[in-house]
Short mmCIF file of C-alpha atoms in Angstrom, two decimals:
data_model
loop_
_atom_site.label_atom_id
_atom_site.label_comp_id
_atom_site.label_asym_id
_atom_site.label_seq_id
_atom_site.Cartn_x
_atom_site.Cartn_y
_atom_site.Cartn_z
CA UNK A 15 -77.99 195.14 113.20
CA UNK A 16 -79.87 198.51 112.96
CA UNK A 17 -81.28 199.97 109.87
CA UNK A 18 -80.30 203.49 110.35
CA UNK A 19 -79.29 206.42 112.90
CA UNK A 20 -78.44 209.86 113.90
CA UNK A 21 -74.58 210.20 113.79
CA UNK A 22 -74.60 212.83 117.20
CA UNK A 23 -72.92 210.11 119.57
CA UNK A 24 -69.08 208.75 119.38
CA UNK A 25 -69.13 205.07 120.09
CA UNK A 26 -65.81 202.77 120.55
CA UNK A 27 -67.59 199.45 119.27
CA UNK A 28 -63.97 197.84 119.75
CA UNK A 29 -64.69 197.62 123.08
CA UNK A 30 -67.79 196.07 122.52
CA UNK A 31 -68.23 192.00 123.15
CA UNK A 32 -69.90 189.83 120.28
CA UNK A 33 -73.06 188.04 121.61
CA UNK A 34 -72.98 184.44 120.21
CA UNK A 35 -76.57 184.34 119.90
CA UNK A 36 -76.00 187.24 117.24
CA UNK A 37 -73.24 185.84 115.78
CA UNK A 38 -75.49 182.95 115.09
CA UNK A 39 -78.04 185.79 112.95
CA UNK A 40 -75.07 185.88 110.23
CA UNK A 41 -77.01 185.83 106.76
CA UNK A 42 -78.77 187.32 103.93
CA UNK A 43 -82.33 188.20 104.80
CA UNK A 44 -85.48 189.45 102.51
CA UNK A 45 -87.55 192.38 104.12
CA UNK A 46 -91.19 190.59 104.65
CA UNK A 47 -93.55 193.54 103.64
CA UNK A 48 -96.87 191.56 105.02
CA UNK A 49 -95.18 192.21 108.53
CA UNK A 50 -93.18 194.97 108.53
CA UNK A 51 -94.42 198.73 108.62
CA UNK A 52 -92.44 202.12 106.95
CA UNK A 53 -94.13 205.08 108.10
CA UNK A 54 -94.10 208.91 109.08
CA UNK A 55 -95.66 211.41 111.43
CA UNK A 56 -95.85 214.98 110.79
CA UNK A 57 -97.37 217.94 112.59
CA UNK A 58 -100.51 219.21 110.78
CA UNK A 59 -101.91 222.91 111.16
CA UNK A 60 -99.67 223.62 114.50
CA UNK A 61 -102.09 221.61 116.65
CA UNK A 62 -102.00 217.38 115.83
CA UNK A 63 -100.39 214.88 113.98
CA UNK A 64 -101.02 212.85 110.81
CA UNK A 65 -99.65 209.92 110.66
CA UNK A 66 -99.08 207.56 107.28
CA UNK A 67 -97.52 204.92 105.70
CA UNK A 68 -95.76 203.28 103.06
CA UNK A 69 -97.72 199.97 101.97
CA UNK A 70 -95.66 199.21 99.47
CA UNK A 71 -92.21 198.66 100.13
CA UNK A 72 -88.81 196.28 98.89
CA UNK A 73 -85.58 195.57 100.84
CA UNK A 74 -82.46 193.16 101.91
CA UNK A 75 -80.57 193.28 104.94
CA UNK A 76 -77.28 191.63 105.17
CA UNK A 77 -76.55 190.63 108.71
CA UNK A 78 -72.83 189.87 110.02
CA UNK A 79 -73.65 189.19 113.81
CA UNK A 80 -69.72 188.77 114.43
CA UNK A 81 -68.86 192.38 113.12
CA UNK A 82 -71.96 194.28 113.14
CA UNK A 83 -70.16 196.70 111.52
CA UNK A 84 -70.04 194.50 108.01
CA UNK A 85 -73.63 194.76 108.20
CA UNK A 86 -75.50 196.70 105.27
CA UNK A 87 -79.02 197.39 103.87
CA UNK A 88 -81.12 198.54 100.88
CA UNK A 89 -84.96 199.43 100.92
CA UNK A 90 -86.79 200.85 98.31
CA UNK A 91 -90.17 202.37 98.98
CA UNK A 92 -92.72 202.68 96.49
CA UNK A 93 -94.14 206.53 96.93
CA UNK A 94 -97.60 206.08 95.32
CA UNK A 95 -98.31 203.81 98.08
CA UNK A 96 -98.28 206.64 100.72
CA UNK A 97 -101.78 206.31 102.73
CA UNK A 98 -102.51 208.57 105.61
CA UNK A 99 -106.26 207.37 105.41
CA UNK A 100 -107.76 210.04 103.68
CA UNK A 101 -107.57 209.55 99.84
CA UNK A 102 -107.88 213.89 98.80
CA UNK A 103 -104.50 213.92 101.03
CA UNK A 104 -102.65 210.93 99.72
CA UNK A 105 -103.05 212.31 95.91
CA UNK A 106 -101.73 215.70 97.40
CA UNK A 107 -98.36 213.80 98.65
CA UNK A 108 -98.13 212.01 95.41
CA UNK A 109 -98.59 215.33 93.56
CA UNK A 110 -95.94 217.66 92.44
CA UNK A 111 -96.34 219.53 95.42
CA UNK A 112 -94.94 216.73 97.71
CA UNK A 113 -93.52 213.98 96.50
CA UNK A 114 -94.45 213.79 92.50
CA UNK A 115 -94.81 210.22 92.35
CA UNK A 116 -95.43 209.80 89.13
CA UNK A 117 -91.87 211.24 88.21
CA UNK A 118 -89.97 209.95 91.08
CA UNK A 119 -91.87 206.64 91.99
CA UNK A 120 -88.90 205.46 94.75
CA UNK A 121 -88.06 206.43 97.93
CA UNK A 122 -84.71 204.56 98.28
CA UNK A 123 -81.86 203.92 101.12
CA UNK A 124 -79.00 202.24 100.90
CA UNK A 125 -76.52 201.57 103.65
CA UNK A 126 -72.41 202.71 103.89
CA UNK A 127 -71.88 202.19 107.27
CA UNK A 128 -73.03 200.07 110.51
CA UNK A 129 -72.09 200.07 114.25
CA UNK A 130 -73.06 198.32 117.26
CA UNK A 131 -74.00 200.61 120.07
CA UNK A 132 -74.52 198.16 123.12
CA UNK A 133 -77.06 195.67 123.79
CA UNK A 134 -79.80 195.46 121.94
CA UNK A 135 -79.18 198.92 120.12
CA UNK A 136 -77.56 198.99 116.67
CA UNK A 137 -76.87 202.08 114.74
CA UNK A 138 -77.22 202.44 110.31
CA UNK A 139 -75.76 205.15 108.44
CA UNK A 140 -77.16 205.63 104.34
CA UNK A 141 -78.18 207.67 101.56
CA UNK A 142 -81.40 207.98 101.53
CA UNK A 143 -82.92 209.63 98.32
CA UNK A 144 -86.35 210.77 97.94
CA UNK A 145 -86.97 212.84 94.39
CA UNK A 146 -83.53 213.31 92.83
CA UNK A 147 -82.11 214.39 96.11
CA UNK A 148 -79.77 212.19 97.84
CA UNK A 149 -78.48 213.16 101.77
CA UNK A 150 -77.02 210.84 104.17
CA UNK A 151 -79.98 209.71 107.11
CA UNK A 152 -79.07 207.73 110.40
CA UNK A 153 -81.49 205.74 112.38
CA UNK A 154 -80.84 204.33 115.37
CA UNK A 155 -83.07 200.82 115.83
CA UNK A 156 -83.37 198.57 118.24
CA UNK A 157 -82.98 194.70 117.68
CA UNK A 158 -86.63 193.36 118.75
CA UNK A 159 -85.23 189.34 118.68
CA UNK A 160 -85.13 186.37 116.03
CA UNK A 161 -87.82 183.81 116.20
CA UNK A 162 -88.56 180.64 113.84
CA UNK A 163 -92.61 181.36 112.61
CA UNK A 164 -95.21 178.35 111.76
CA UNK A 165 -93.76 177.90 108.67
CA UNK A 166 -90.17 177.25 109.38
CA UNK A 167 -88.76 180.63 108.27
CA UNK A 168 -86.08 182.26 110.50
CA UNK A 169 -87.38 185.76 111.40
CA UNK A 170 -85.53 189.05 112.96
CA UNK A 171 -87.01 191.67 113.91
CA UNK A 172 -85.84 195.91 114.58
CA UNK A 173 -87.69 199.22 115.16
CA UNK A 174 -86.68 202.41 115.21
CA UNK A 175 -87.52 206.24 114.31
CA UNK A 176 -86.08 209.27 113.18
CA UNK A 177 -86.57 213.04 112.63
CA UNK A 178 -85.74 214.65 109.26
CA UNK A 179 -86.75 218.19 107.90
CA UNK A 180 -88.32 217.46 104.26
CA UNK A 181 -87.23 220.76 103.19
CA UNK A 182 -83.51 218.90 102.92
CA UNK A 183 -85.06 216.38 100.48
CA UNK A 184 -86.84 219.50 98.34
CA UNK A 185 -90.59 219.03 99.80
CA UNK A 186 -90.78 222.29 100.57
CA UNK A 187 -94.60 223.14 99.90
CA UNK A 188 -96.87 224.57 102.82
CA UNK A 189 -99.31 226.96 103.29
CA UNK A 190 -99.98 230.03 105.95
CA UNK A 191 -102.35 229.42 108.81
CA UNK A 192 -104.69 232.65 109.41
CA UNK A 193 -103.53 232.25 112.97
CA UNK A 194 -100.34 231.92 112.37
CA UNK A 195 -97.82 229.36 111.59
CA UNK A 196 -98.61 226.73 108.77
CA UNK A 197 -100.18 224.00 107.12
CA UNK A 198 -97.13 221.67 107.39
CA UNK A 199 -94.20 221.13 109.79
CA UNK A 200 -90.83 220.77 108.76
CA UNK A 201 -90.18 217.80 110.82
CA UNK A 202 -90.91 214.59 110.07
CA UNK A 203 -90.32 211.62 112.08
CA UNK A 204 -89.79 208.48 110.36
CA UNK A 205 -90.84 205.18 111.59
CA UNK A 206 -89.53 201.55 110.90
CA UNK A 207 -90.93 198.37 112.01
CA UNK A 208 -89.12 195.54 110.32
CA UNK A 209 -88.91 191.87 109.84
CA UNK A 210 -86.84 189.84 107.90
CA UNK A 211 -87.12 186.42 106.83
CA UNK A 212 -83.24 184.75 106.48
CA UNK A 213 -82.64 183.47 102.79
CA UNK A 214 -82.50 179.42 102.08
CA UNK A 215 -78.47 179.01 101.28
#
């Protein structure tokens, strides 16, 4: 099951054949934030990229590996976590400017749809809401495999990306570049690195 995606392709999952060794991934899982990374990369001053991420961050995935489709899940992100590695730049993000954490402390997504997209590739439609603005977000992941760790605990694993313009979600502050251009791209890819421990039944 993916996470999300970008709804720009039409796929007939009908027509798609149920792996057993999915079907077999059927469960409730818990989102293992010790292993699993939420991030983003975003063009700074026209000429690099910073890159950050989320250290702090919740979520459930509900896997049906015989109808992908069934599949849903819910991540909550907690916003003061954000660390890009300098600490004058994080309390920016947090600020008013950005993402006012202190008013809005949750990033949040929640699934409405799922499809299967062929092999290993999965596709997640949600809302995801960051501030008080909610739009729908599709990511497109790929399943990385399922794997029993030291401790006994059944383990899946998915990664994926996506691009977004933060002006949709109201973080619309920047600043003018003397050379043109500015401080802060529009675009911001998002990047997911997941794994999910199945529930005891």
């Amino acid at each position: 099951m993916g996470i999300f995606s970008r709804k720009n392709d039409t796929v007939d999952t009908a027509t798609l054949p149920v792996d057993p060794a999915l079907a077999a991934l059927t469960g409730d899982y818990t989102i293992d934030p010790a292993h699993s990374s939420i991030g983003f990369t975003v063009r700074h001053a026209m000429v690099t990229n910073v890159r950050g991420t989320f250290g702090e961050h919740e979520g459930t995935l509900k896997l049906d590996g015989s109808n992908p489709g069934a599949s849903t899940a819910s991540i909550d992100v907690k916003i003061a976590s954000v660390d890009t590695g300098i600490g004058d730049r994080d309390g920016h993000l947090r600020s008013g400017d950005f993402f006012d954490a202190e008013q809005f402390p949750l990033m949040t997504f929640r699934s409405t749809e799922a499809a299967q997209l062929g092999g290993d590739k999965y596709r997640v439609t949600g809302d995801l809401t960051i501030k008080d603005v909610t739009k729908a977000l599709s990511i497109d992941l790929e399943f990385n495999g399922k794997a029993t760790d030291p401790y006994g605990n059944e383990r899946v694993g998915f990664e994926g990306s996506a691009e977004i313009l933060r002006s949709d979600w109201g973080l619309t502050w920047n600043a003018a570049l003397e050379t043109g251009g500015v401080v802060v791209s529009d675009k911001v890819k998002l990047n997911f690195d997941i794994s999910a421990i199945k529930n005891a039944a």
